[in-house]
Coordinates of C-alpha atoms in Angstrom, one line a residue:
M1 CA -19.2 75.4 31.5
R2 CA -21.1 76.0 28.5
R3 CA -22.1 72.6 28.3
F4 CA -23.2 73.1 32.2
A5 CA -25.3 75.8 31.7
F6 CA -26.9 74.3 28.5
S7 CA -27.6 71.2 30.9
A8 CA -29.2 73.5 33.6
L9 CA -31.3 75.4 31.3
T10 CA -32.5 72.4 29.7
G11 CA -33.5 70.5 32.4
L12 CA -35.2 73.5 33.4
L13 CA -37.5 73.8 30.9
L14 CA -38.4 70.0 31.4
V15 CA -39.4 70.6 34.9
A16 CA -41.1 73.7 33.4
Q17 CA -42.8 71.5 31.1
A18 CA -44.2 68.7 33.5
L19 CA -45.9 71.0 35.6
L20 CA -47.4 73.0 33.1
T21 CA -48.7 70.0 31.4
D22 CA -52.1 69.1 31.1
P23 CA -54.0 68.6 34.3
A24 CA -54.6 65.7 33.5
S25 CA -51.3 64.2 32.4
A26 CA -49.7 66.2 35.3
Q27 CA -50.9 64.5 38.5
G28 CA -48.3 63.9 41.6
L29 CA -46.1 66.9 39.2
R30 CA -48.0 70.0 39.1
P31 CA -47.2 71.9 42.9
P32 CA -50.6 71.8 45.1
P33 CA -52.7 74.6 45.6
E34 CA -51.6 75.8 48.5
A35 CA -47.9 75.9 47.6
D36 CA -48.8 79.4 46.0
A37 CA -46.0 78.0 43.6
F38 CA -45.9 79.6 40.1
L39 CA -43.4 80.0 36.8
Y40 CA -44.5 82.7 34.4
P41 CA -46.6 86.0 35.3
T42 CA -49.6 84.8 32.6
A43 CA -50.8 82.9 35.5
F44 CA -51.8 85.5 37.1
L45 CA -55.1 86.3 35.8
A46 CA -56.9 89.8 36.2
C47 CA -59.7 90.6 37.9
D48 CA -61.9 93.9 38.6
N49 CA -64.7 95.2 39.6
N50 CA -64.7 92.7 43.1
P51 CA -63.8 93.2 46.8
Y52 CA -61.0 91.4 47.9
A53 CA -58.7 90.5 50.6
L54 CA -55.2 91.5 50.6
C55 CA -52.4 89.2 52.0
Y56 CA -49.1 90.1 50.6
Y57 CA -47.7 91.9 53.5
S58 CA -48.4 89.6 56.3
G59 CA -46.7 88.0 58.8
P60 CA -44.8 89.6 61.7
D61 CA -46.3 91.2 64.7
A62 CA -44.2 94.6 63.7
P63 CA -45.3 96.7 61.3
T64 CA -43.6 96.8 57.8
P65 CA -43.4 100.4 56.4
R66 CA -41.1 101.3 53.4
Y67 CA -39.7 103.9 55.8
P68 CA -40.2 105.3 59.0
N69 CA -42.4 107.8 58.1
V70 CA -44.6 105.9 56.2
D71 CA -48.2 103.7 57.6
A72 CA -47.9 100.6 57.5
T73 CA -50.4 98.6 59.5
P74 CA -49.4 95.5 61.7
L75 CA -50.4 92.5 59.7
P76 CA -50.4 89.6 61.8
C77 CA -49.8 85.5 60.2
T78 CA -50.6 83.4 63.5
V79 CA -50.5 79.7 63.7
E80 CA -51.6 79.4 67.5
G81 CA -55.1 79.3 68.1
A82 CA -56.2 79.0 64.1
E83 CA -57.9 76.1 62.4
P84 CA -55.2 72.6 62.0
G85 CA -53.5 73.6 58.9
T86 CA -54.4 76.9 58.8
A87 CA -53.0 80.6 59.4
D88 CA -55.3 83.4 60.8
C89 CA -53.5 86.1 58.9
V90 CA -54.6 89.9 59.2
C91 CA -54.9 91.3 55.6
Y92 CA -55.8 94.6 54.3
A93 CA -59.7 94.8 53.3
I94 CA -60.4 96.5 50.1
T95 CA -63.7 97.1 49.8
E96 CA -63.9 100.1 47.7
K97 CA -64.1 100.1 44.2
Q98 CA -60.8 100.8 43.0
V99 CA -59.8 103.2 40.0
G100 CA -57.1 103.4 38.0
P101 CA -53.9 101.2 37.8
L102 CA -54.7 99.4 40.9
A103 CA -58.1 99.0 40.1
T104 CA -57.1 95.8 38.7
N105 CA -56.4 92.5 41.2
F106 CA -54.9 89.0 40.2
V107 CA -55.8 85.4 40.9
L108 CA -53.3 82.9 40.7
I109 CA -54.8 80.2 38.6
G110 CA -53.2 76.9 39.8
S111 CA -53.6 78.6 43.8
I112 CA -57.8 78.1 43.2
L113 CA -58.2 76.8 46.5
D114 CA -61.8 75.3 45.4
D115 CA -61.1 72.2 43.3
A116 CA -63.6 72.6 40.8
V117 CA -63.7 75.7 40.4
R118 CA -59.3 75.4 40.1
E119 CA -60.2 72.7 36.9
A120 CA -62.9 74.3 35.8
T121 CA -60.3 77.6 35.4
I122 CA -57.6 76.1 33.8
E123 CA -60.2 74.2 31.4
Q124 CA -61.5 77.6 30.4
C125 CA -58.2 79.8 30.5
G126 CA -55.4 77.1 29.7
P127 CA -52.8 76.0 33.1
R128 CA -50.7 78.6 32.2
G129 CA -53.8 81.0 31.9
K130 CA -52.9 82.7 28.6
N131 CA -56.0 82.0 27.1
C132 CA -57.6 84.2 29.4
L133 CA -56.9 88.6 30.7
N134 CA -53.8 88.0 32.3
M135 CA -50.9 90.5 34.0
V136 CA -49.1 90.1 30.7
N137 CA -51.5 90.6 28.4
M138 CA -53.5 93.9 30.3
Q139 CA -52.6 96.4 28.0
P140 CA -52.8 94.4 24.3
C141 CA -56.5 93.7 25.5
K142 CA -56.9 97.1 26.1
Q143 CA -55.9 97.6 22.2
D144 CA -57.8 94.6 21.1
P145 CA -60.4 93.8 23.9
D146 CA -62.2 91.2 21.7
H147 CA -59.5 89.3 21.3
E148 CA -60.0 85.0 21.9
A149 CA -57.0 85.6 24.7
C150 CA -58.7 88.7 26.3
Q151 CA -61.8 86.9 27.8
R152 CA -62.6 87.5 31.7
A153 CA -61.7 84.4 33.8
K154 CA -64.6 82.6 35.2
V155 CA -63.3 82.3 39.4
C156 CA -63.5 86.4 38.7
D157 CA -66.8 86.3 38.7
T158 CA -66.9 84.1 42.2
L159 CA -65.0 87.2 44.0
G160 CA -68.3 89.4 44.7
T161 CA -69.5 92.6 42.3
F162 CA -69.5 95.9 43.7
A163 CA -73.4 97.2 42.6
E164 CA -73.7 99.3 39.6
G165 CA -73.2 102.8 40.1
S166 CA -72.1 101.7 43.5
A167 CA -68.3 102.4 44.9
T168 CA -69.0 100.5 48.5
E169 CA -72.1 98.0 47.7
Y170 CA -71.1 94.7 46.4
S171 CA -72.6 90.9 46.5
R172 CA -71.1 88.5 48.5
P173 CA -68.2 85.9 47.2
T174 CA -69.6 82.5 46.1
L175 CA -66.1 80.4 45.9
Y176 CA -67.0 78.7 48.9
D177 CA -70.6 78.1 48.3
N178 CA -69.8 73.9 48.1
H179 CA -67.7 74.2 51.4
P180 CA -69.1 73.8 54.9
N181 CA -69.8 77.8 56.3
G182 CA -68.9 78.9 52.8
D183 CA -71.6 81.5 53.5
E184 CA -69.8 83.0 56.2
V185 CA -67.0 84.2 53.9
E186 CA -67.1 87.9 53.7
L187 CA -63.9 88.3 51.1
I188 CA -61.6 86.3 49.1
S189 CA -57.7 86.6 49.4
T190 CA -56.4 87.8 46.0
F191 CA -52.9 89.9 44.6
S192 CA -52.8 93.1 43.3
F193 CA -50.4 96.1 44.3
T194 CA -52.8 98.5 46.6
Y195 CA -49.8 99.4 49.3
S196 CA -47.0 99.0 47.0
F197 CA -46.0 102.4 48.3
N198 CA -46.7 101.6 52.1
H199 CA -44.9 98.5 52.6
P200 CA -41.3 97.9 50.8
F201 CA -42.2 95.9 47.8
G202 CA -40.0 93.5 46.1
S203 CA -38.8 89.5 47.2
T204 CA -36.6 88.0 49.6
N205 CA -36.0 84.5 48.6
C206 CA -36.0 81.9 51.7
A207 CA -35.5 79.3 48.8
E208 CA -31.9 78.7 51.2
T209 CA -33.8 78.2 54.6
P210 CA -37.1 76.2 53.7
G211 CA -39.7 76.4 56.4
L212 CA -43.6 76.7 57.4
Y213 CA -45.1 79.4 55.4
A214 CA -49.0 80.7 54.6
G215 CA -50.2 80.7 51.4
C216 CA -52.9 83.1 51.0
M217 CA -54.4 83.0 47.5
T218 CA -58.0 83.0 47.5
A219 CA -58.1 82.2 51.1
P220 CA -61.4 82.5 53.0
C221 CA -61.9 86.1 54.8
K222 CA -63.9 87.2 57.1
Q223 CA -64.3 91.3 58.0
T224 CA -63.4 91.9 61.6
E225 CA -63.0 95.9 61.9
E226 CA -62.8 98.6 58.9
G227 CA -60.0 98.0 56.5
L228 CA -59.2 94.5 57.9
T229 CA -59.6 91.4 57.7
T230 CA -58.8 87.6 58.8
C231 CA -57.8 85.1 56.2
A232 CA -57.8 81.2 57.2
C233 CA -54.6 80.7 54.7
P234 CA -53.7 77.1 54.2
L235 CA -49.8 76.6 55.2
Y236 CA -47.4 74.8 53.7
E237 CA -44.0 73.8 54.3
G238 CA -41.3 74.6 51.8
K239 CA -39.2 76.8 49.6
Y240 CA -40.5 80.5 49.5
Q241 CA -40.1 83.8 48.5
V242 CA -41.6 86.6 50.7
G243 CA -43.1 90.0 48.7
Q244 CA -40.9 92.4 50.8
S245 CA -37.3 93.6 50.4
G246 CA -34.6 95.4 52.9
N247 CA -34.0 93.9 56.6
V248 CA -36.4 90.6 56.3
Q249 CA -36.0 87.6 58.4
C250 CA -37.4 84.7 56.6
D251 CA -37.9 82.8 60.0
I252 CA -40.8 85.0 62.2
S253 CA -41.7 82.2 64.1
P254 CA -44.2 81.0 66.0
N255 CA -45.9 83.7 63.2
V256 CA -45.3 82.6 59.4
W257 CA -45.4 85.1 56.5
S258 CA -47.9 85.1 53.4
A259 CA -45.4 84.2 50.7
A260 CA -45.4 82.2 47.9
D261 CA -43.0 79.6 45.6
N262 CA -41.4 81.2 42.5
L263 CA -40.2 78.1 40.5
L264 CA -37.7 79.9 38.4
Q265 CA -35.7 81.7 41.2
N266 CA -35.4 78.7 43.3
R267 CA -34.7 75.7 41.5

């Protein structure tokens, strides 16, 4: 039994090493950006002072409140009528500057959908994100902000920036400036812990029933009404986890979940 466990652990570490080596030597091994796949929390780069869309809870037509008396907005992800290969996901629009613990939002380094920005960010921060401010080193970086591993990832500058002294005025995102109709993008989808008290924040593993899901990290979004936006999230088929706990159904067809692939959890 111990030999088997050691062998399995060795195999997992080899997979991790292959997935997170230098991009030039990992062609064909690194999951595609739309898979929203990750191994380490350091891969979530920390950004602030920017507007963003939050699609973490998107999927079914019905709202998913933490408790019956808690407000939770319906955030459907629909495939029918969307551009081929994408889902139209209704997401929260965070267009007012946040303060306190919820002021930070995160970009998954391997899931930046613009190829040039993704590779430039990997070159700056390393494939695991360890050379930049990230979800793991935020507290140490408050004590030593000048440490070389506490540099702000340049991708943060492409998300838009709140005007100095304003909590509601901001510059538009530039991540898609080199894409057709990129000037129509109003928000970029990232991750944060905002609204985690409104929904049953957690994880439901759908790895046993692989299927279609929306990988919304850095998806382009257009604001449709106050407080909400619609993001064009690329579709991916495979193992995934839904970021909610409780009575969660993996198959919500014809809709899809906005989800991610935690490689350590499903391998």
